[in-house]
Amino acid sequence: MAKIIECIPNFSEGRDREKIEKIMDTVRGKEGVKLLDYSSDTDHNRSVVTLVGEPSKVEEVIINMAEKVYELIDMSTHEGGHPRMGALDVVPFVPISEVTMEECVEIANRVGKTIGEKFNIPVYLYEKAATASHRENLAKVRKGQYEGFFEKIKEEMWAPDYGPKEVNVKGGCVAIAARQPLVAFNVNLDTSNVEIADKIAKTVRHLGGGLRFVKAMGVMLEERNIAQVSMNLVNYEKTAVYRAFEMIKMEARRYGVSVVGSEVIGLVPMKSLIDCAEYYLQIENFSMDQILEKRISE
């Protein structure tokens, strides 16, 4: 089998379709790389891209994407509901086939060094690529966001791994990682009170004493006038999607609020959804070998 990695770059533009498409043109039709998915959210003012390919080709595409992102996005005027620290906000690399996590760490370092030097951007490594334990968690790295980094970067413990020791006013900073696959899963509530979503998120997330491997925050969806609990499940095999969903429903009842829908952002492993079907349908003795498409593709 060929060496394959996945990369899920997030950039801080979700409203200007012309800019988004110009950035995506740096990915489309590139040899050795396949664009699997991309989606934009106007409330978050953010786009999430999923691509796979040969490691060296993916590295090349990410650098080209970064160049276009830094050309088109100005963080000094950016507003959005999702935490962010830079125009190119996060760039996680995930091993898929014949690639080790250690190799993804090396890729994260190479890409980080190039972005830091070529575009004059402070670079922070997180998850498996982190250079210190306090940098493993993206939420801790990104705390303070773009606006807060002008002071945060002056602290010795938050000096960047690559690039200058001052924030790039236009481009901000970037966080780059090597990590396992995660599930980005959001739950919408029938309330316009974002404080309720914040309280539920605090209860559900691991840092608040909630579910292990769950990161959560409250977000206001202005266009729909509803609040949302936005989550990353960083180990869906140990904390299943349905478990987080049921806990949110339970906590929402405390405030007289109901769940009106949910959404998956980007691509997710099939098993994460099969686990939900198995749970809700109470299927006994189920096996992945019973999935028609899986057997056909073997």
Short mmCIF file of C-alpha atoms in Angstrom, two decimals:
data_model
loop_
_atom_site.label_atom_id
_atom_site.label_comp_id
_atom_site.label_asym_id
_atom_site.label_seq_id
_atom_site.Cartn_x
_atom_site.Cartn_y
_atom_site.Cartn_z
CA MET A 1 0.00 0.00 0.00
CA ALA A 2 1.09 3.56 -0.67
CA LYS A 3 2.02 6.01 2.06
CA ILE A 4 -1.01 8.18 2.75
CA ILE A 5 -1.62 10.98 5.25
CA GLU A 6 -4.67 13.11 5.92
CA CYS A 7 -4.53 16.84 6.57
CA ILE A 8 -7.39 18.99 7.85
CA PRO A 9 -6.35 22.66 7.55
CA ASN A 10 -8.76 25.24 8.99
CA PHE A 11 -8.59 28.83 7.77
CA SER A 12 -10.32 31.94 9.09
CA GLU A 13 -12.69 32.77 6.25
CA GLY A 14 -16.22 31.44 5.97
CA ARG A 15 -18.15 34.31 4.39
CA ASP A 16 -16.36 35.57 1.29
CA ARG A 17 -16.98 32.86 -1.31
CA GLU A 18 -14.55 34.36 -3.83
CA LYS A 19 -11.68 34.24 -1.33
CA ILE A 20 -12.60 30.73 -0.23
CA GLU A 21 -12.59 29.41 -3.80
CA LYS A 22 -9.26 31.08 -4.58
CA ILE A 23 -7.76 29.34 -1.56
CA MET A 24 -9.29 26.01 -2.58
CA ASP A 25 -7.81 26.37 -6.07
CA THR A 26 -4.41 25.72 -4.45
CA VAL A 27 -5.64 22.21 -3.58
CA ARG A 28 -7.80 21.14 -6.52
CA GLY A 29 -6.30 18.90 -9.17
CA LYS A 30 -2.86 18.59 -7.60
CA GLU A 31 -0.91 15.45 -8.40
CA GLY A 32 -0.68 13.01 -5.50
CA VAL A 33 -3.33 14.83 -3.44
CA LYS A 34 -7.09 14.28 -3.31
CA LEU A 35 -9.46 16.92 -1.95
CA LEU A 36 -12.10 14.96 -0.04
CA ASP A 37 -14.22 17.73 1.43
CA TYR A 38 -14.42 21.37 2.41
CA SER A 39 -17.11 23.33 4.20
CA SER A 40 -17.55 26.91 5.38
CA ASP A 41 -19.56 28.38 8.25
CA THR A 42 -20.62 32.02 8.17
CA ASP A 43 -21.26 32.26 11.92
CA HIS A 44 -17.89 30.74 12.75
CA ASN A 45 -16.34 32.63 9.80
CA ARG A 46 -14.18 29.61 9.19
CA SER A 47 -13.57 26.90 6.60
CA VAL A 48 -12.51 23.31 7.21
CA VAL A 49 -10.71 21.33 4.50
CA THR A 50 -10.01 17.60 4.32
CA LEU A 51 -7.40 16.25 1.93
CA VAL A 52 -5.33 13.09 1.65
CA GLY A 53 -2.29 12.09 -0.34
CA GLU A 54 1.37 11.26 -0.48
CA PRO A 55 3.18 12.96 2.41
CA SER A 56 5.53 15.08 0.28
CA LYS A 57 2.71 16.17 -2.02
CA VAL A 58 0.47 17.10 0.92
CA GLU A 59 3.30 19.17 2.42
CA GLU A 60 3.68 21.03 -0.87
CA VAL A 61 -0.05 21.75 -1.14
CA ILE A 62 -0.24 23.04 2.44
CA ILE A 63 2.59 25.52 1.82
CA ASN A 64 0.86 26.74 -1.35
CA MET A 65 -2.43 27.03 0.51
CA ALA A 66 -0.72 28.97 3.29
CA GLU A 67 0.69 31.45 0.78
CA LYS A 68 -2.77 32.17 -0.63
CA VAL A 69 -4.36 32.35 2.84
CA TYR A 70 -1.83 34.93 4.02
CA GLU A 71 -2.38 36.92 0.84
CA LEU A 72 -6.18 37.08 1.15
CA ILE A 73 -7.07 37.02 4.87
CA ASP A 74 -6.44 39.92 7.25
CA MET A 75 -6.81 38.89 10.89
CA SER A 76 -6.83 42.49 12.10
CA THR A 77 -10.39 42.80 10.77
CA HIS A 78 -11.56 39.21 11.37
CA GLU A 79 -14.65 38.44 13.43
CA GLY A 80 -16.30 35.06 14.04
CA GLY A 81 -17.83 32.80 16.65
CA HIS A 82 -15.07 30.16 16.62
CA PRO A 83 -11.81 30.56 18.58
CA ARG A 84 -8.92 31.37 16.25
CA MET A 85 -5.32 32.52 16.44
CA GLY A 86 -4.47 33.06 12.80
CA ALA A 87 -5.51 33.26 9.16
CA LEU A 88 -4.35 29.68 8.69
CA ASP A 89 -5.51 28.60 12.12
CA VAL A 90 -4.75 24.91 12.56
CA VAL A 91 -3.02 22.31 10.38
CA PRO A 92 -3.23 18.77 11.81
CA PHE A 93 -1.58 15.82 10.05
CA VAL A 94 -3.06 12.33 10.55
CA PRO A 95 -1.41 9.00 9.61
CA ILE A 96 -3.68 6.89 7.37
CA SER A 97 -1.69 4.22 5.52
CA GLU A 98 1.90 3.01 5.91
CA VAL A 99 2.80 6.17 7.84
CA THR A 100 3.68 6.32 11.54
CA MET A 101 2.74 9.02 14.01
CA GLU A 102 6.44 9.80 14.33
CA GLU A 103 6.58 10.54 10.60
CA CYS A 104 3.61 12.90 10.97
CA VAL A 105 5.47 14.66 13.78
CA GLU A 106 8.41 15.14 11.41
CA ILE A 107 6.05 16.50 8.74
CA ALA A 108 4.50 18.92 11.24
CA ASN A 109 7.97 20.20 12.10
CA ARG A 110 9.03 20.62 8.48
CA VAL A 111 5.84 22.46 7.54
CA GLY A 112 6.04 24.57 10.69
CA LYS A 113 9.63 25.58 10.00
CA THR A 114 8.79 26.52 6.40
CA ILE A 115 5.71 28.57 7.33
CA GLY A 116 7.60 30.33 10.10
CA GLU A 117 10.52 31.28 7.87
CA LYS A 118 8.75 31.88 4.55
CA PHE A 119 5.72 33.82 5.79
CA ASN A 120 7.06 35.33 9.02
CA ILE A 121 4.38 33.57 11.10
CA PRO A 122 4.78 32.33 14.71
CA VAL A 123 4.20 28.56 14.74
CA TYR A 124 3.03 26.41 17.66
CA LEU A 125 3.17 22.61 17.62
CA TYR A 126 0.44 20.73 19.50
CA GLU A 127 -0.92 17.21 20.19
CA LYS A 128 1.71 14.53 19.37
CA ALA A 129 4.02 17.16 17.85
CA ALA A 130 4.01 19.32 21.01
CA THR A 131 7.40 20.27 22.40
CA ALA A 132 6.08 20.59 25.97
CA SER A 133 3.19 19.03 27.88
CA HIS A 134 1.36 22.35 28.31
CA ARG A 135 1.19 22.65 24.51
CA GLU A 136 -0.49 19.33 23.79
CA ASN A 137 -4.04 20.67 24.15
CA LEU A 138 -5.08 23.00 21.33
CA ALA A 139 -7.50 24.86 23.60
CA LYS A 140 -4.63 25.84 25.89
CA VAL A 141 -2.43 26.86 22.98
CA ARG A 142 -5.16 28.96 21.38
CA LYS A 143 -6.40 30.53 24.64
CA GLY A 144 -6.53 34.31 24.29
CA GLN A 145 -7.03 33.96 20.54
CA TYR A 146 -5.54 36.31 17.95
CA GLU A 147 -6.14 39.43 20.02
CA GLY A 148 -4.57 37.98 23.17
CA PHE A 149 -1.45 36.61 21.47
CA PHE A 150 0.16 40.03 21.23
CA GLU A 151 0.81 39.75 24.99
CA LYS A 152 0.82 35.95 25.36
CA ILE A 153 3.70 35.50 22.92
CA LYS A 154 5.93 37.61 25.19
CA GLU A 155 5.73 34.96 27.92
CA GLU A 156 8.67 32.55 27.87
CA MET A 157 6.39 29.50 28.18
CA TRP A 158 4.52 30.62 25.05
CA ALA A 159 7.44 31.43 22.79
CA PRO A 160 6.72 29.95 19.33
CA ASP A 161 8.38 26.74 18.14
CA TYR A 162 9.19 28.33 14.78
CA GLY A 163 8.98 31.78 13.27
CA PRO A 164 9.27 35.24 14.85
CA LYS A 165 8.63 35.97 18.52
CA GLU A 166 6.02 38.56 17.69
CA VAL A 167 2.55 38.19 16.17
CA ASN A 168 2.13 38.81 12.46
CA VAL A 169 -0.57 41.50 12.48
CA LYS A 170 -2.18 40.34 9.23
CA GLY A 171 -1.60 36.59 9.44
CA GLY A 172 -1.61 35.99 13.19
CA CYS A 173 -0.14 32.68 14.40
CA VAL A 174 -0.70 29.05 13.40
CA ALA A 175 -0.99 25.76 15.30
CA ILE A 176 0.31 22.60 13.61
CA ALA A 177 -0.14 19.04 14.87
CA ALA A 178 0.28 15.34 14.40
CA ARG A 179 -2.74 13.51 15.82
CA GLN A 180 -5.19 10.65 15.50
CA PRO A 181 -8.53 11.11 13.66
CA LEU A 182 -11.22 13.01 15.58
CA VAL A 183 -14.93 13.68 15.17
CA ALA A 184 -16.08 17.30 14.92
CA PHE A 185 -19.68 17.15 16.13
CA ASN A 186 -22.04 20.03 16.93
CA VAL A 187 -25.42 19.97 18.68
CA ASN A 188 -28.00 22.72 18.12
CA LEU A 189 -30.35 23.91 20.88
CA ASP A 190 -33.77 25.55 20.71
CA THR A 191 -32.59 28.65 22.55
CA SER A 192 -30.95 31.91 21.57
CA ASN A 193 -29.21 32.11 24.96
CA VAL A 194 -25.58 31.23 24.28
CA GLU A 195 -24.88 31.19 28.04
CA ILE A 196 -26.91 27.98 28.27
CA ALA A 197 -24.77 26.41 25.54
CA ASP A 198 -21.65 27.58 27.41
CA LYS A 199 -22.86 25.97 30.65
CA ILE A 200 -23.71 22.70 28.92
CA ALA A 201 -20.33 22.68 27.14
CA LYS A 202 -18.53 23.24 30.44
CA THR A 203 -20.34 20.24 31.95
CA VAL A 204 -19.70 17.97 28.97
CA ARG A 205 -16.04 18.71 28.28
CA HIS A 206 -13.24 16.86 30.03
CA LEU A 207 -11.63 20.01 31.44
CA GLY A 208 -14.89 20.75 33.26
CA GLY A 209 -15.07 17.29 34.83
CA GLY A 210 -17.16 15.83 32.01
CA LEU A 211 -16.44 13.22 29.38
CA ARG A 212 -12.89 12.11 28.68
CA PHE A 213 -11.60 12.98 25.20
CA VAL A 214 -14.29 15.64 24.65
CA LYS A 215 -13.61 19.32 23.99
CA ALA A 216 -16.66 21.57 23.90
CA MET A 217 -17.71 25.21 23.76
CA GLY A 218 -20.88 27.23 23.32
CA VAL A 219 -21.36 29.11 20.05
CA MET A 220 -24.12 31.45 18.85
CA LEU A 221 -25.44 30.82 15.33
CA GLU A 222 -26.54 34.34 14.45
CA GLU A 223 -28.17 33.45 11.13
CA ARG A 224 -30.47 30.90 12.76
CA ASN A 225 -30.73 32.70 16.12
CA ILE A 226 -29.93 29.52 18.06
CA ALA A 227 -27.12 28.43 20.35
CA GLN A 228 -24.87 25.46 19.65
CA VAL A 229 -22.61 23.16 21.63
CA SER A 230 -19.59 22.68 19.37
CA MET A 231 -17.40 19.65 20.12
CA ASN A 232 -14.29 17.77 19.13
CA LEU A 233 -14.23 14.11 20.17
CA VAL A 234 -10.53 13.33 20.05
CA ASN A 235 -10.95 9.60 20.74
CA TYR A 236 -14.35 8.46 19.49
CA GLU A 237 -13.60 4.81 20.32
CA LYS A 238 -13.26 5.55 24.04
CA THR A 239 -15.92 8.28 24.22
CA ALA A 240 -18.55 7.59 21.59
CA VAL A 241 -20.51 10.25 19.72
CA TYR A 242 -23.82 9.00 21.10
CA ARG A 243 -22.55 9.32 24.67
CA ALA A 244 -21.73 13.00 24.20
CA PHE A 245 -25.05 13.56 22.41
CA GLU A 246 -27.07 11.95 25.21
CA MET A 247 -25.23 13.92 27.88
CA ILE A 248 -26.01 17.19 26.09
CA LYS A 249 -29.71 16.24 25.87
CA MET A 250 -29.73 15.43 29.58
CA GLU A 251 -28.00 18.68 30.57
CA ALA A 252 -30.23 20.73 28.25
CA ARG A 253 -33.34 19.53 30.09
CA ARG A 254 -32.02 21.24 33.23
CA TYR A 255 -32.58 24.57 31.47
CA GLY A 256 -35.86 23.63 29.80
CA VAL A 257 -34.12 23.42 26.44
CA SER A 258 -34.37 20.76 23.72
CA VAL A 259 -31.99 19.59 21.01
CA VAL A 260 -33.19 20.60 17.54
CA GLY A 261 -30.47 18.99 15.45
CA SER A 262 -26.83 18.11 15.12
CA GLU A 263 -24.13 18.26 12.47
CA VAL A 264 -20.86 16.62 11.58
CA ILE A 265 -18.11 18.92 10.33
CA GLY A 266 -15.83 17.50 7.68
CA LEU A 267 -15.29 13.76 7.34
CA VAL A 268 -15.57 11.17 10.10
CA PRO A 269 -14.55 7.52 10.44
CA MET A 270 -17.38 5.15 9.51
CA LYS A 271 -17.06 3.31 12.82
CA SER A 272 -18.01 6.44 14.78
CA LEU A 273 -21.43 6.46 13.07
CA ILE A 274 -21.84 2.68 13.10
CA ASP A 275 -21.36 2.79 16.87
CA CYS A 276 -24.28 5.24 17.08
CA ALA A 277 -26.52 3.04 14.94
CA GLU A 278 -25.62 -0.01 17.01
CA TYR A 279 -26.45 1.86 20.23
CA TYR A 280 -29.75 3.47 19.20
CA LEU A 281 -31.05 0.39 17.35
CA GLN A 282 -29.81 -1.95 20.10
CA ILE A 283 -28.37 -4.27 17.48
CA GLU A 284 -27.12 -7.52 18.97
CA ASN A 285 -23.92 -9.24 17.85
CA PHE A 286 -23.27 -6.66 15.14
CA SER A 287 -20.11 -6.84 13.03
CA MET A 288 -18.57 -4.39 10.57
CA ASP A 289 -18.49 -7.34 8.15
CA GLN A 290 -22.29 -6.98 7.87
CA ILE A 291 -21.93 -3.66 6.03
CA LEU A 292 -22.65 -4.24 2.34
CA GLU A 293 -20.38 -1.50 0.98
CA LYS A 294 -17.48 -2.74 3.09
CA ARG A 295 -17.76 -6.28 1.77
CA ILE A 296 -18.05 -5.09 -1.83
CA SER A 297 -14.89 -2.99 -1.51
CA GLU A 298 -12.82 -5.88 -0.12
#
